[in-house]
Coordinates of C-alpha atoms in Angstrom, one line a residue:
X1 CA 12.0 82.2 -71.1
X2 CA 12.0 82.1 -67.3
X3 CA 9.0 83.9 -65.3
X4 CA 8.6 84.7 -61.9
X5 CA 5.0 84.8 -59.7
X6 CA 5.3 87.9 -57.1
X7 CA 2.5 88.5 -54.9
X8 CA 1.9 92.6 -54.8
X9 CA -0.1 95.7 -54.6
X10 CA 0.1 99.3 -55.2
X11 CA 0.5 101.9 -52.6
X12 CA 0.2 105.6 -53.2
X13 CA 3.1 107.9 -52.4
X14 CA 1.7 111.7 -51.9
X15 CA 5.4 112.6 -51.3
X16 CA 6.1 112.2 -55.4
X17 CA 2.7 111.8 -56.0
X18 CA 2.8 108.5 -57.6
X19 CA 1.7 105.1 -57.3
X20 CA 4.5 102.7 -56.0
X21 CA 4.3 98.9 -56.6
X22 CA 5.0 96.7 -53.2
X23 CA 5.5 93.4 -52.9
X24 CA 4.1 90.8 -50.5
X25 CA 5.4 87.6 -51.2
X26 CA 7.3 86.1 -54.0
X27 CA 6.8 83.0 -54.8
X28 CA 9.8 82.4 -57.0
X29 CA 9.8 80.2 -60.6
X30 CA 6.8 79.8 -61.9
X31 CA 7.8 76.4 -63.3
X32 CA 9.0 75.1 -60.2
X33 CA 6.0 76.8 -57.9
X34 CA 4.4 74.5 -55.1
X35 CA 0.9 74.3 -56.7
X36 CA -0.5 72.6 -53.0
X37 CA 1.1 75.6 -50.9
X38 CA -0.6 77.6 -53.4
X39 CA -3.8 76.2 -53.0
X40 CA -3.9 75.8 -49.1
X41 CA -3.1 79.7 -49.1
X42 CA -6.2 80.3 -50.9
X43 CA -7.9 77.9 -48.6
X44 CA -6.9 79.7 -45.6
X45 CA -7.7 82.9 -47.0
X46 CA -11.5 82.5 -47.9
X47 CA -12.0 81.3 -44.2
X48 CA -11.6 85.3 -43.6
X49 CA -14.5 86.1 -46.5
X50 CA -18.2 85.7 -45.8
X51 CA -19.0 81.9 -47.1
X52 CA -21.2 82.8 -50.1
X53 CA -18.6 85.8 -51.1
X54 CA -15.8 82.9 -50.7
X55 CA -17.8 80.2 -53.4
X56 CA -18.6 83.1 -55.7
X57 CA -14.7 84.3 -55.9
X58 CA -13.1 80.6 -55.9
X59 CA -15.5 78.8 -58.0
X60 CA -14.0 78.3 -62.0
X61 CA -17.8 79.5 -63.1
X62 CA -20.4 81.3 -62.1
X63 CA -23.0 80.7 -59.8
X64 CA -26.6 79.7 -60.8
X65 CA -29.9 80.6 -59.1
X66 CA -32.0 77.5 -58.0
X67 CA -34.6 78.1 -56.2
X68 CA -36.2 80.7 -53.4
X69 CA -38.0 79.9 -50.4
X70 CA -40.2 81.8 -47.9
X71 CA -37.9 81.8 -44.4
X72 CA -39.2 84.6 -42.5
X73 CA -42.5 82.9 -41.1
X74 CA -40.2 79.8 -39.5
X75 CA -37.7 81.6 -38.5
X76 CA -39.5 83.9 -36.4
X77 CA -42.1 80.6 -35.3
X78 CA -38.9 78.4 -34.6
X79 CA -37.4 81.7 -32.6
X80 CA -40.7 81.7 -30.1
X81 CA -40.8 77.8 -29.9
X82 CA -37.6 77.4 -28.8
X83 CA -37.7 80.9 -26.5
X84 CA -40.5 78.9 -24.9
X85 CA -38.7 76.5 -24.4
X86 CA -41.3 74.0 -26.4
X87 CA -37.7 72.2 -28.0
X88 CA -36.4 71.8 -24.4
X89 CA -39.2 70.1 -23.2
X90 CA -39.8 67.6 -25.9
X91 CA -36.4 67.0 -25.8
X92 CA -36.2 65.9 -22.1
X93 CA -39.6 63.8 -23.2
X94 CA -37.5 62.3 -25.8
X95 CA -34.8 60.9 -23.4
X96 CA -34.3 57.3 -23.3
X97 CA -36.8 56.8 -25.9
X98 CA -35.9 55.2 -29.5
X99 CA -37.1 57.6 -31.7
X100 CA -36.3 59.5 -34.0
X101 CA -34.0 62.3 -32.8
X102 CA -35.2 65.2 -35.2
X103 CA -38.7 64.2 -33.5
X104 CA -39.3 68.0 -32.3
X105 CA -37.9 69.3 -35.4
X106 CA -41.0 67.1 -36.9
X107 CA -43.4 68.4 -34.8
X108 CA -42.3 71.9 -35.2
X109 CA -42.2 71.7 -38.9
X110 CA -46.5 70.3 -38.5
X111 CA -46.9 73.4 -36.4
X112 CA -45.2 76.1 -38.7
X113 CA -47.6 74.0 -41.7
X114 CA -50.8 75.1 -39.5
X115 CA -49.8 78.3 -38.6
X116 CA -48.3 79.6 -42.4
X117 CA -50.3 77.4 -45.2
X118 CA -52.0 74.8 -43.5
X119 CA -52.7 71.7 -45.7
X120 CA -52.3 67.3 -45.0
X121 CA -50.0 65.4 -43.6
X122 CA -49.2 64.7 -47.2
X123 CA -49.2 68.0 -48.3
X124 CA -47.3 69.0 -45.5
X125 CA -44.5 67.1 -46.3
X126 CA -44.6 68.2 -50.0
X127 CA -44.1 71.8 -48.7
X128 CA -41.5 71.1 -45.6
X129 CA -39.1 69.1 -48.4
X130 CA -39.8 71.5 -51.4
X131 CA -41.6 74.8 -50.4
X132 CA -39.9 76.2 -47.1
X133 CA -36.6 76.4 -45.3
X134 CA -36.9 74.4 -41.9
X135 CA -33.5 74.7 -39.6
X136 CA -32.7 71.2 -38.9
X137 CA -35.6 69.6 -41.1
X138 CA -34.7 69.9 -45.1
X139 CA -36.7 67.1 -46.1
X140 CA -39.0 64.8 -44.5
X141 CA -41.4 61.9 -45.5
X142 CA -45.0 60.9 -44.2
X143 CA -44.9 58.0 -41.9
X144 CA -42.1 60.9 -39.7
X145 CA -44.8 63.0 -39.5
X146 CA -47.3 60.3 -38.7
X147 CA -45.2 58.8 -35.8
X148 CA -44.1 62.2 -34.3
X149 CA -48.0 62.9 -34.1
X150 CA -48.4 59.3 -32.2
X151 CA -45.3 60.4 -30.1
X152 CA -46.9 64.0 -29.3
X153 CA -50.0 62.2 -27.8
X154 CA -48.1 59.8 -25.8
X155 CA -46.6 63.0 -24.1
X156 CA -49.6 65.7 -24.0
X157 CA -49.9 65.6 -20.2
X158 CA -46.6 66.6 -19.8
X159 CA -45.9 68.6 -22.4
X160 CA -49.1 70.7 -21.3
X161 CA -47.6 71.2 -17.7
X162 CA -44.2 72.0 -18.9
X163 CA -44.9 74.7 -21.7
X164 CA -47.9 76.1 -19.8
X165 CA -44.9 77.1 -16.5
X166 CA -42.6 78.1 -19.6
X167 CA -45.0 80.2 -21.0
X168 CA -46.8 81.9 -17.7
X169 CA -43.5 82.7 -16.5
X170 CA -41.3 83.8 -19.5
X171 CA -44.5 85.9 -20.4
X172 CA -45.5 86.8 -17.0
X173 CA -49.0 85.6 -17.1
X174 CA -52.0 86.6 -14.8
X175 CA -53.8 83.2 -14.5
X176 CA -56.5 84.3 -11.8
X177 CA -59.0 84.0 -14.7
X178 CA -58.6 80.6 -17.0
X179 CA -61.9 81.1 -19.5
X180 CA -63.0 78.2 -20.4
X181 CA -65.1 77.2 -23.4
X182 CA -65.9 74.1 -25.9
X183 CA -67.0 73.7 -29.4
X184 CA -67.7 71.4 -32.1
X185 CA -66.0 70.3 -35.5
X186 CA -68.0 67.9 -37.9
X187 CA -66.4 65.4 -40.4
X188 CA -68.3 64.6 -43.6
X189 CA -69.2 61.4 -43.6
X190 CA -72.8 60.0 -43.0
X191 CA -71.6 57.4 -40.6
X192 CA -70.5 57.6 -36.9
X193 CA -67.5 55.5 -35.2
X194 CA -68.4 52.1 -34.2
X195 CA -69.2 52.4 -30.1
X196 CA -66.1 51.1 -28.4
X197 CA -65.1 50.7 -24.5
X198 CA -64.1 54.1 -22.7
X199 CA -63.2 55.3 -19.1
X200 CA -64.4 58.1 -17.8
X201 CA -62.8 60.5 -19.5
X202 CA -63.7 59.5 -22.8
X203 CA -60.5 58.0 -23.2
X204 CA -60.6 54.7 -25.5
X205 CA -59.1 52.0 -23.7
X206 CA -55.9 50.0 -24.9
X207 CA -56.9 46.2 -26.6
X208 CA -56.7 43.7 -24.2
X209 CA -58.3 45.8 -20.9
X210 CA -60.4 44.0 -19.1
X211 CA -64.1 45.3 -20.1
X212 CA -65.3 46.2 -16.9
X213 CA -63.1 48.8 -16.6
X214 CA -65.0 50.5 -19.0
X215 CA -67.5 53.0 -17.8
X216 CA -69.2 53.6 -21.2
X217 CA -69.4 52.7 -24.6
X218 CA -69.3 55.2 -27.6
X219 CA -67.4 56.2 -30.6
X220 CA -65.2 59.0 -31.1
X221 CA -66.8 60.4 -34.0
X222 CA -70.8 60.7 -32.6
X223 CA -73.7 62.6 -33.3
X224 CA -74.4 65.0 -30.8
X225 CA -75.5 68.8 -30.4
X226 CA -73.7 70.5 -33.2
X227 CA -72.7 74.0 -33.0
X228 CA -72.0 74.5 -36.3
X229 CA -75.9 73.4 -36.7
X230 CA -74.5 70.1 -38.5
X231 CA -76.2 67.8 -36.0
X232 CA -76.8 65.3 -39.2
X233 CA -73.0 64.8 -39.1
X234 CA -71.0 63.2 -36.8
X235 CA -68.5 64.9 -34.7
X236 CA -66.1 65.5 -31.6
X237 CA -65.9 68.1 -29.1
X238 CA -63.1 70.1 -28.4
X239 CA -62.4 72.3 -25.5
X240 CA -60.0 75.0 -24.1
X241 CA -58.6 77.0 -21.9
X242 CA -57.3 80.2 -22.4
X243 CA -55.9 82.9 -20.3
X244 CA -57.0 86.8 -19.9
X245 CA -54.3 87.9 -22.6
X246 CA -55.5 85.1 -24.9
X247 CA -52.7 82.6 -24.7
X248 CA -54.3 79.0 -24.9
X249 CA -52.7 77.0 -22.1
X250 CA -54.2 73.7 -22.7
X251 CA -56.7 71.9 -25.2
X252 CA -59.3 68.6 -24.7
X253 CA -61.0 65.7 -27.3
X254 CA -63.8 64.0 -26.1
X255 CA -66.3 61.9 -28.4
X256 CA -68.9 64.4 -29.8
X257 CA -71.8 63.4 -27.8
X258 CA -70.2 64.3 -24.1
X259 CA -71.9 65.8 -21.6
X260 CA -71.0 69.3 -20.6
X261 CA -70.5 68.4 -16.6
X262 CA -68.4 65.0 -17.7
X263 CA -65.8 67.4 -19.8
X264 CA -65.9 69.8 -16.8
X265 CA -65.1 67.4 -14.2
X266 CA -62.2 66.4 -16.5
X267 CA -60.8 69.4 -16.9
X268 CA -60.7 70.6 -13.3
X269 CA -59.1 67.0 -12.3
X270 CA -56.2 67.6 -15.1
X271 CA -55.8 71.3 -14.0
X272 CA -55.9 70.6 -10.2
X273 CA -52.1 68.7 -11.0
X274 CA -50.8 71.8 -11.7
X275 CA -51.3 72.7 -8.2
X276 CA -52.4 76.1 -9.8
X277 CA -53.1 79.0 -7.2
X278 CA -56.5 80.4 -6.9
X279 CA -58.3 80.3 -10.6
X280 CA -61.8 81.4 -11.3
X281 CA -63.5 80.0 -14.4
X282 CA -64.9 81.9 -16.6
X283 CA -67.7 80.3 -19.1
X284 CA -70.5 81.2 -21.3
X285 CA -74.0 80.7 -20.9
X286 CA -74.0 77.2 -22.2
X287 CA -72.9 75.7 -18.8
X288 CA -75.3 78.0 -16.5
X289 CA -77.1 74.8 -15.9
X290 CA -77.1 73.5 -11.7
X291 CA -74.8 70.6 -12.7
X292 CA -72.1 72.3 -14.1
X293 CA -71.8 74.8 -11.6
X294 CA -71.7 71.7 -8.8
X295 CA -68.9 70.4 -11.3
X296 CA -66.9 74.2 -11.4
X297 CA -66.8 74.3 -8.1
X298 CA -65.3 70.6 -6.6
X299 CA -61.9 71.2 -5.5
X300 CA -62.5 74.5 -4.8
X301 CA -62.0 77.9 -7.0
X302 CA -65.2 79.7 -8.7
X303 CA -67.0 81.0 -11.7
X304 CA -68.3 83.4 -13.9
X305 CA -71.3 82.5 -16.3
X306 CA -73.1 83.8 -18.6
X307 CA -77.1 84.0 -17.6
X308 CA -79.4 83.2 -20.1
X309 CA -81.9 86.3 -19.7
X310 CA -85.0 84.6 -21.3
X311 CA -84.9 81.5 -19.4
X312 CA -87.4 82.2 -17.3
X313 CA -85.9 81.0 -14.5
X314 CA -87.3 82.1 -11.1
X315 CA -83.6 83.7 -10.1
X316 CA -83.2 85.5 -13.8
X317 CA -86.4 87.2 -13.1
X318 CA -85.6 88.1 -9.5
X319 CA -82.1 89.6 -10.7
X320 CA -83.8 91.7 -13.3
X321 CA -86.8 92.8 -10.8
X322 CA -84.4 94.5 -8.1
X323 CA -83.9 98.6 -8.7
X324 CA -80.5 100.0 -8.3
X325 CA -77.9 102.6 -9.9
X326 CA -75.6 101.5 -12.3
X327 CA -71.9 102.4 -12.0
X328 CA -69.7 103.0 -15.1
X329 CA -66.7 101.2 -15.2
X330 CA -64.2 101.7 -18.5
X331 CA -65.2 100.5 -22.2
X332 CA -68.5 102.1 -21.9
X333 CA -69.8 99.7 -19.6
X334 CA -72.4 99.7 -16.5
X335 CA -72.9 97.6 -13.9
X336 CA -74.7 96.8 -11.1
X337 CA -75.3 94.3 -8.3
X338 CA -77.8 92.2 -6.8
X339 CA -78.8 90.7 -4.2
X340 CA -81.6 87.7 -4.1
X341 CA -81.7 85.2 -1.8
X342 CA -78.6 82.5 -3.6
X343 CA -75.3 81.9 -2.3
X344 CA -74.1 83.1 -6.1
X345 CA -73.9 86.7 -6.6
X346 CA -75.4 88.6 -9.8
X347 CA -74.6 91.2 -11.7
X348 CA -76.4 93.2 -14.5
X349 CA -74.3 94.6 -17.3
X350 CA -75.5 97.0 -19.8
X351 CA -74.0 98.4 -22.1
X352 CA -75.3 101.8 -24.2
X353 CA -74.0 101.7 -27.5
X354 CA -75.6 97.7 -27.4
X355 CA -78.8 98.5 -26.6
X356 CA -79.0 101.2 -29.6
X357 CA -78.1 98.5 -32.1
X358 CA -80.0 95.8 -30.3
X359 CA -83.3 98.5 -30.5
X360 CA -81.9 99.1 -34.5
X361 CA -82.1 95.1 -35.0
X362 CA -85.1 94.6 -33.5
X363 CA -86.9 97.2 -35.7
X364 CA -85.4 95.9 -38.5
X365 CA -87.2 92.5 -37.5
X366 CA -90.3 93.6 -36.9
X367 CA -90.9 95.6 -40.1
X368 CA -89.7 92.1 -41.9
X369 CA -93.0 90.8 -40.1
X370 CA -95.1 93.4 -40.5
X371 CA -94.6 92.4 -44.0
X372 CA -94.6 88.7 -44.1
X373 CA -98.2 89.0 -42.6
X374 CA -99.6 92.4 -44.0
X375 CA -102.9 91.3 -45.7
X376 CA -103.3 87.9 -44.3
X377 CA -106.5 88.6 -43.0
X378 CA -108.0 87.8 -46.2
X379 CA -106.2 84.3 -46.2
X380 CA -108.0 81.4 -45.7
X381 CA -107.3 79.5 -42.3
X382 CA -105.1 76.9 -43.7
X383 CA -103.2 79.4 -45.6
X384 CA -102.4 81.4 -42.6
X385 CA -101.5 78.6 -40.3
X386 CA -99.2 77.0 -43.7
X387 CA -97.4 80.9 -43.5
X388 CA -97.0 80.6 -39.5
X389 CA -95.6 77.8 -39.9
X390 CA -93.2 78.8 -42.5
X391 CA -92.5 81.6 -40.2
X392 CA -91.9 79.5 -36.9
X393 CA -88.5 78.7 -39.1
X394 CA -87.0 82.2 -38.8
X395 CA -86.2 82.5 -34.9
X396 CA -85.8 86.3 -34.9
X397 CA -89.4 86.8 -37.2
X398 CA -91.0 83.8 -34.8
X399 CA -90.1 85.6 -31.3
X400 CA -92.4 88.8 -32.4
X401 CA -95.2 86.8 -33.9
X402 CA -98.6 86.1 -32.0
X403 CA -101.8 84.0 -33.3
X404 CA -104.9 84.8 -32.1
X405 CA -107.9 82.6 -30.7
X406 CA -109.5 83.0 -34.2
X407 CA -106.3 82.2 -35.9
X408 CA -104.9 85.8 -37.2
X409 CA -101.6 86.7 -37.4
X410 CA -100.5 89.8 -35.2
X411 CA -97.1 91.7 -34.2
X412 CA -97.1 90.5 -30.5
X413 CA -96.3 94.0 -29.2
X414 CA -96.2 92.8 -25.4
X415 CA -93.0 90.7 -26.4
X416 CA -91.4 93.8 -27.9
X417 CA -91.8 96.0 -24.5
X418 CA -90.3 93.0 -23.3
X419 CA -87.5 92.6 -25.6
X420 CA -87.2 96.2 -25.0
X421 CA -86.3 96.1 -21.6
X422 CA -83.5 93.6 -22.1
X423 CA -81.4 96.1 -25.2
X424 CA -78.0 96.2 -24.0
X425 CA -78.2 93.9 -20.9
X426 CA -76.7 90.6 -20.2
X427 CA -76.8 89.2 -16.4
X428 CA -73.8 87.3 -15.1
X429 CA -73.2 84.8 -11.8
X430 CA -70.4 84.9 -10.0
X431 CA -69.6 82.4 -6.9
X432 CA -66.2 84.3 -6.2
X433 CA -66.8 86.4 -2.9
X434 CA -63.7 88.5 -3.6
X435 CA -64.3 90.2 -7.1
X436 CA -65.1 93.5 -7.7
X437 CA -68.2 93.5 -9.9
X438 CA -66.0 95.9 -12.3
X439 CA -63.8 92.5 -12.2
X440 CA -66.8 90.4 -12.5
X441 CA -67.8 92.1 -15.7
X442 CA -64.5 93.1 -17.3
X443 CA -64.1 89.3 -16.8
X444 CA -66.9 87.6 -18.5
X445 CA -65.9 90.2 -21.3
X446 CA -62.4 88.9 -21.8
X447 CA -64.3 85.2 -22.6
X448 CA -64.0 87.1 -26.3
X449 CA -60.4 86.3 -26.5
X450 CA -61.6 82.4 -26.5
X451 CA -64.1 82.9 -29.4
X452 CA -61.4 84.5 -31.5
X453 CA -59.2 81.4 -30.5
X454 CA -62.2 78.9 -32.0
X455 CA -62.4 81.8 -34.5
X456 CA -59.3 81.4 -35.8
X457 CA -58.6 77.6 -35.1
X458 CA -61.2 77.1 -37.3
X459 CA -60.3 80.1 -40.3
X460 CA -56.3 80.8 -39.7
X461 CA -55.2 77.3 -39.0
X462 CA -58.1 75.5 -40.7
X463 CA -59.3 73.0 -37.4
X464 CA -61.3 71.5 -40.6
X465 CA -61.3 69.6 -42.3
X466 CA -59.6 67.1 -40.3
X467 CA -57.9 64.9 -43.1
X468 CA -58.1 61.7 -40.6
X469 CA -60.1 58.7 -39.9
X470 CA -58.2 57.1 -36.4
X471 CA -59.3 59.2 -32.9
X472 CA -55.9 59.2 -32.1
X473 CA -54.4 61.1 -34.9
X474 CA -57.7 63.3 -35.0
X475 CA -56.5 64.0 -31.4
X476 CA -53.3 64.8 -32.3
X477 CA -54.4 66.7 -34.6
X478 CA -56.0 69.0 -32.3
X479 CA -52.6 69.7 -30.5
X480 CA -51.4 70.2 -33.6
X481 CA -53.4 73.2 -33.9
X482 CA -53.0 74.0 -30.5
X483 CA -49.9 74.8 -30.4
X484 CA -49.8 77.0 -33.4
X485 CA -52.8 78.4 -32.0
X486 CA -50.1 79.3 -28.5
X487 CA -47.4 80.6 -30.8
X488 CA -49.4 83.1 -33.2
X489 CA -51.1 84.5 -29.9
X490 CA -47.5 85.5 -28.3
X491 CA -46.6 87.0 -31.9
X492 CA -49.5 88.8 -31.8
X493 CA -49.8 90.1 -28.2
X494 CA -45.9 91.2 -28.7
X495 CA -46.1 93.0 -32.0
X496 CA -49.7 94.3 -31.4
X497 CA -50.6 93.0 -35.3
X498 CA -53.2 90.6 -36.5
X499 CA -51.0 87.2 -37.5
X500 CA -52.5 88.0 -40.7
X501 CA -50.1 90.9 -41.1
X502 CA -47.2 89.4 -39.7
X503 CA -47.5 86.1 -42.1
X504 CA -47.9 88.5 -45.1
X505 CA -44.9 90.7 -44.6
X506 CA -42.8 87.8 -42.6
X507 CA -43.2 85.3 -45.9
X508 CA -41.6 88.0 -48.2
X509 CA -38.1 87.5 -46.6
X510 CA -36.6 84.5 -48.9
X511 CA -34.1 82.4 -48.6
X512 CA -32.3 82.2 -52.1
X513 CA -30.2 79.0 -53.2
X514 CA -27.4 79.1 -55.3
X515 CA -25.6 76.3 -57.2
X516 CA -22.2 76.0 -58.8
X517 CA -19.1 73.6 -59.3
X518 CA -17.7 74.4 -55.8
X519 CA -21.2 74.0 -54.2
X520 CA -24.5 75.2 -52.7
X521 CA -25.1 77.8 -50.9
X522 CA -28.9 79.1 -49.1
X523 CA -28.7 83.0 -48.5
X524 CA -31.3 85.3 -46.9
X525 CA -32.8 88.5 -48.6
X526 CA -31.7 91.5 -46.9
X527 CA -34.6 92.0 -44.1
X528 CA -37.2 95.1 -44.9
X529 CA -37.7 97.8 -42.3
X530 CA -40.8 96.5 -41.7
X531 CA -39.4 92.9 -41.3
X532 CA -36.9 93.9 -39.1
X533 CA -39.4 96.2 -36.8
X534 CA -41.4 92.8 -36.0
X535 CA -38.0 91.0 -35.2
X536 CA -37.5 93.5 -33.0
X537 CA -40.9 94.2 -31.4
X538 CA -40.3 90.3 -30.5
X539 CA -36.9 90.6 -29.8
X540 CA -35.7 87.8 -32.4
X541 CA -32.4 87.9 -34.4
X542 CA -32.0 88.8 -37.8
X543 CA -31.6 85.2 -40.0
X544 CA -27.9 84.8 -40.4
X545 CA -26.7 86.1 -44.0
X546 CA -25.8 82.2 -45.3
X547 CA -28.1 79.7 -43.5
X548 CA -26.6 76.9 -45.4
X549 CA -23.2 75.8 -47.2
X550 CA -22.8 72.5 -49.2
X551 CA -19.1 71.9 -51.0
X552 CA -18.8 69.8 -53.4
X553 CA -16.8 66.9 -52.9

C-alpha cells in the first residue's frame, strides 16, 4: 500500500454551506519524502512563533517547570542605571584596562543586592547565581565581586563626576542647595586599626611612600565621637551630599576619629573640580562651630547652619533678645530676621504646631520628676545626693532639676520659663546675602531629605554591619550603598512611593524557567496593573515575554 503526505486545511464555502478541503502543498510518497526538507520547513516556520510557543509545539515532550525568580526589582534597577547612564560611564572607565568585561554587570548586580535583599559578598553571590535573574550576569563567584569592588574604588573620582552631570541633567536638578551632613557606623570588635601613615585627606598611603609624606598617623577603624552613642567601639565616618530633591550626588570615608573642619575642607576641594556654579551648604548644628564656618566658606559659596539655641553663646542670646513680627511662609512656618552686629545673618523659625508638642513633652517630663523626687525631703543627705545622681543620667529629667544650698531637691521652675520660651523655635545662620529668609528657612528644612538618606542607608540597605575587615573594601563598601542609595531616590521621587512599596509589588513579577528535551527557556509573568503603573510612572519597558532561550545541542 502506497500513501501520500498532502499539506491542507479546510475552508468554509457559505455558497453550499459546507466545509471544503484545500490543499497547500503535497509532498508526494511518503516512502520516498525528503525527511531534511521536511525538517528545515518546520525550522523556518517556528522563527514566525513566539520562542517559548515554538519549544512547547516542536519539543517530542512536554515541558517541565524549574524554577522561578523575582525579575521585576532588577529590571526596573538595571532600567534607571543604565538611563543614567551609570553602564556608560564605567564602561569608558573600563577602556584599556584588563579586567573583566562583565565588570559593571558585577557592580550592578552588588547594587541591586543592597537595594532588594541586602546580605555578604558571599551571600550576595549565592543569591545573583541562584535567587534572581540578572541580564548579562547569570552566575558569578566571590573573588568577581571582590575585584569589581577594588576596581570601583580605583575610579570613584570619576565616576562621582560623571554620574553626578548624568543625573543633574537627565533629572534636571536644582543644585543651588548641596546639604551636607556626616555620621558614624561602628564595627564590633573591641580593637581599633593599627595607626598607619595618611595624607591629608585621611587617605592611607600606598607601601613604599616615603614617610614624610605623611601628614598623620591613624587607623581606619578609630575610636571617636559616636553617634550611634557606641563610642566604646571603633568606627569610621561617613559623609554626604545630597541635593534639595534628595538624590545623593556624592559620598566620603575618613577614619572615625576626623575632625569636622579636616572632612569639610575635603569635601569643598573635591566639589570645587566640578567647577559647580554657585552652591550654598546646608548643615546641621554640629558644624556651627567658628572653624567650620572659616572651612565652608574658602573658595567661595555660603551656608546654612543650624544654631544651637542653648549654647549660650553671646550671638544666640543677641538673636533671641531682638523684637520683631514673624511672617508666615508655607508649611505652617514663621520666620523672622535679625540683625546683630555679625557679618552672618540670623533667622528665627518657629513653628506652631512644634511648640504645642514641645510644651506636651516638656509636661510630660516634669511630672516624671515631680515624681522621682516627691517625698525626698525626708531622705537622708546621702540618699538624696545618691538619687541626683541617678537622675543626672536622664538628660531630659536632669535639665528641670535644681539642688538647693541645703541639698533638697526642687523642680527648677526658672529653667522651665526658659525652656518655655524656646517651644517651637530653632535659629539658623546664613552667610548668603542673596536668600530670601523664606529660602533661608525652607532650606535648612529640606536637610531632612539627608537624615532619611542616613535613615535608610542604615535600615533599607543595611550600611551595617559592614561584613569587612580591609579600609579599602569597607570603602567600597560605602559606594556600594551609595549608589543604591542614588537609584531608589530617582524611583521614588518618580513614582511618588516609598521604595518599600515599589520592592514589594516589583518582586512579585517572576521570571519562570522551563526545561525540556529541545531546551530552556526563562519567561516573565504577565505584569499586574499595578506593576505596569510604576513602569510607566518611570517610563521603563515592560520585560520582554522570553528573556532567555537555551537549545539543546
Amino acid at each position: 500500500m502506497v500513501r501520500y503526505l498532502q499539506l491542507a486545511h479546510n475552508e468554509w464555502d457559505p455558497v453550499a454551506g459546507a466545509s471544503r478541503t484545500k490543499v497547500l502543498h503535497s509532498f508526494g510518497r511518503e516512502d520516498e519524502i525528503d525527511r531534511d526538507a521536511i525538517e528545515r520547513l518546520v525550522t523556518a516556520l517556528t522563527r514566525l512563533l513566539d520562542p517559548a510557543r515554538a519549544a512547547v509545539l516542536t519539543g517530542p515532550t512536554e515541558l517541565a517547570f524549574t524554577e522561578a525568580r523575582p525579575l521585576g526589582g532588577t529590571h526596573v534597577l538595571d532600567g534607571l542605571w543604565r538611563r543614567l547612564g551609570l553602564d556608560q560611564v564605567m564602561r569608558r572607565q573600563l577602556a584599556g584596562r584588563r579586567l573583566d568585561p562583565r565588570v559593571e554587570r558585577v557592580l550592578f548586580a552588588l547594587v541591586a543586592n543592597r537595594a532588594l535583599d541586602a546580605s555578604s559578598k558571599l551571600a550576595a553571590t549565592d543569591w545573583i547565581s541562584r535567587d534572581v535573574h540578572i541580564e548579562g550576569l547569570p552566575a558569578i563567584d566571590e573573588q568577581s565581586c571582590y575585584r569589581a569592588m577594588d576596581w570601583l574604588l580605583d575610579i570613584e573620582p570619576a565616576l562621582a563626576k560623571e554620574a553626578y552631570f548624568q543625573v543633574t541633567d537627565l533629572l534636571n536638578l536644582e543644585v543651588d542647595l548641596l546639604f551636607f551632613d556626616t555620621t558614624s557606623t561602628y564595627f564590633e570588635t573591641e580593637e581599633a586599626d593599627e595607626p598607619a601613615p595618611r595624607d591629608a585627606d585621611g587617605r592611607l598611603l600606598p607601601d613604599g611612600t616615603d614617610p614624610q609624606l605623611a601628614t598623620q598617623m591613624r587607623g581606619f577603624r578609630t575610636h571617636g565621637k559616636s553617634k550611634d552613642s557606641r563610642d566604646d567601639l571603633p568606627q569610621v565616618v561617613v559623609g554626604m551630599a545630597v541635593t534639595r530633591d534628595g538624590i545623593p550626588v556624592r559620598v566620603w570615608s575618613w577614619p572615625g576619629s576626623t575632625a569636622d573642619s579636616d572632612l569639610i575642607r575635603q569635601v569643598k576641594r573635591d566639589l570645587r573640580e566640578w567647577s559647580l556654579s554657585r552652591v550654598v551648604w546646608v548643615a546641621d548644628r554640629g558644624f556651627t562651630s567658628a572653624a567650620n564656618r572659616r572651612a565652608l566658606m574658602q573658595g567661595g559659596g555660603g551656608y546654612i547652619i543650624g544654631e544651637k539655641l542653648r549654647s549660650g553663646s553671646a550671638e544666640v542670646k543677641a538673636a533671641l533678645a531682638r523684637p520683631g513680627r514673624y511672617a508666615t511662609v508655607r508649611d505652617n512656618m514663621q520666620v523672622k530676621e535679625v540683625n546683630i552686629a555679625t557679618d552672618d545673618r540670623f533667622v528665627i523659625c518657629f513653628n506652631p504646631d512644634q511648640a504645642t508638642r514641645d510644651a506636651a513633652i516638656r509636661a510630660k517630663l516634669v511630672a516624671q520628676l515631680e515624681d522621682a523626687i516627691a517625698d525626698t525631703d525626708k531622705l537622708t543627705k546621702e540618699e538624696r545626693a545618691h538619687l541626683a545622681g541617678q537622675l543626672s543620667t536622664k538628660p531630659g529629667l536632669k535639665r528641670f532639676l535644681r539642688t538647693t544650698p541645703g541639698g533638697l531637691l526642687r523642680v527648677d521652675k526658672k529653667k522651665i520659663e526658659a525652656e518655655a520660651k524656646l517651644d517651637g523655635k530653632y535659629l539658623l545662620r546664613s552667610s548668603d546675602p542673596h536668600l530670601s529668609p523664606e529660602d533661608i528657612a525652607l532650606g535648612y528644612k529640606q536637610l531632612l531629605e539627608v537624615e532619611r538618606g542616613w535613615r535608610d542607608m542604615k535600615q533599607l540597605l543595611d550600611l551595617r554591619p559592614v561584613y569587612h575587615r580591609r579600609e579599602d573594601r569597607i570603602r567600597a563598601h560605602v559606594l556600594l550603598c551609595w549608589l543604591a542609595l542614588l537609584l531608589i531616590r530617582v524611583a521614588e521621587n518618580a513614582t511618588g512611593q516609598t521604595w518599600n512599596r515599589l520592592r514589594a509589588e516589583l518582586q512579585r513579577l517572576q521570571a519562570a524557567t522551563f526545561t525540556g528535551p529541545a531546551g530552556t527557556y526563562r519567561q516573565t509573568t504577565e505584569p499586574t496593573k499595578p506593576q505596569r503603573d510604576i513602569l510607566a510612572a518611570l517610563d521603563l519597558p515592560v520585560p520582554r515575554k522570553v528573556i532567555e532561550l537555551t537549545a539543546t545541542r
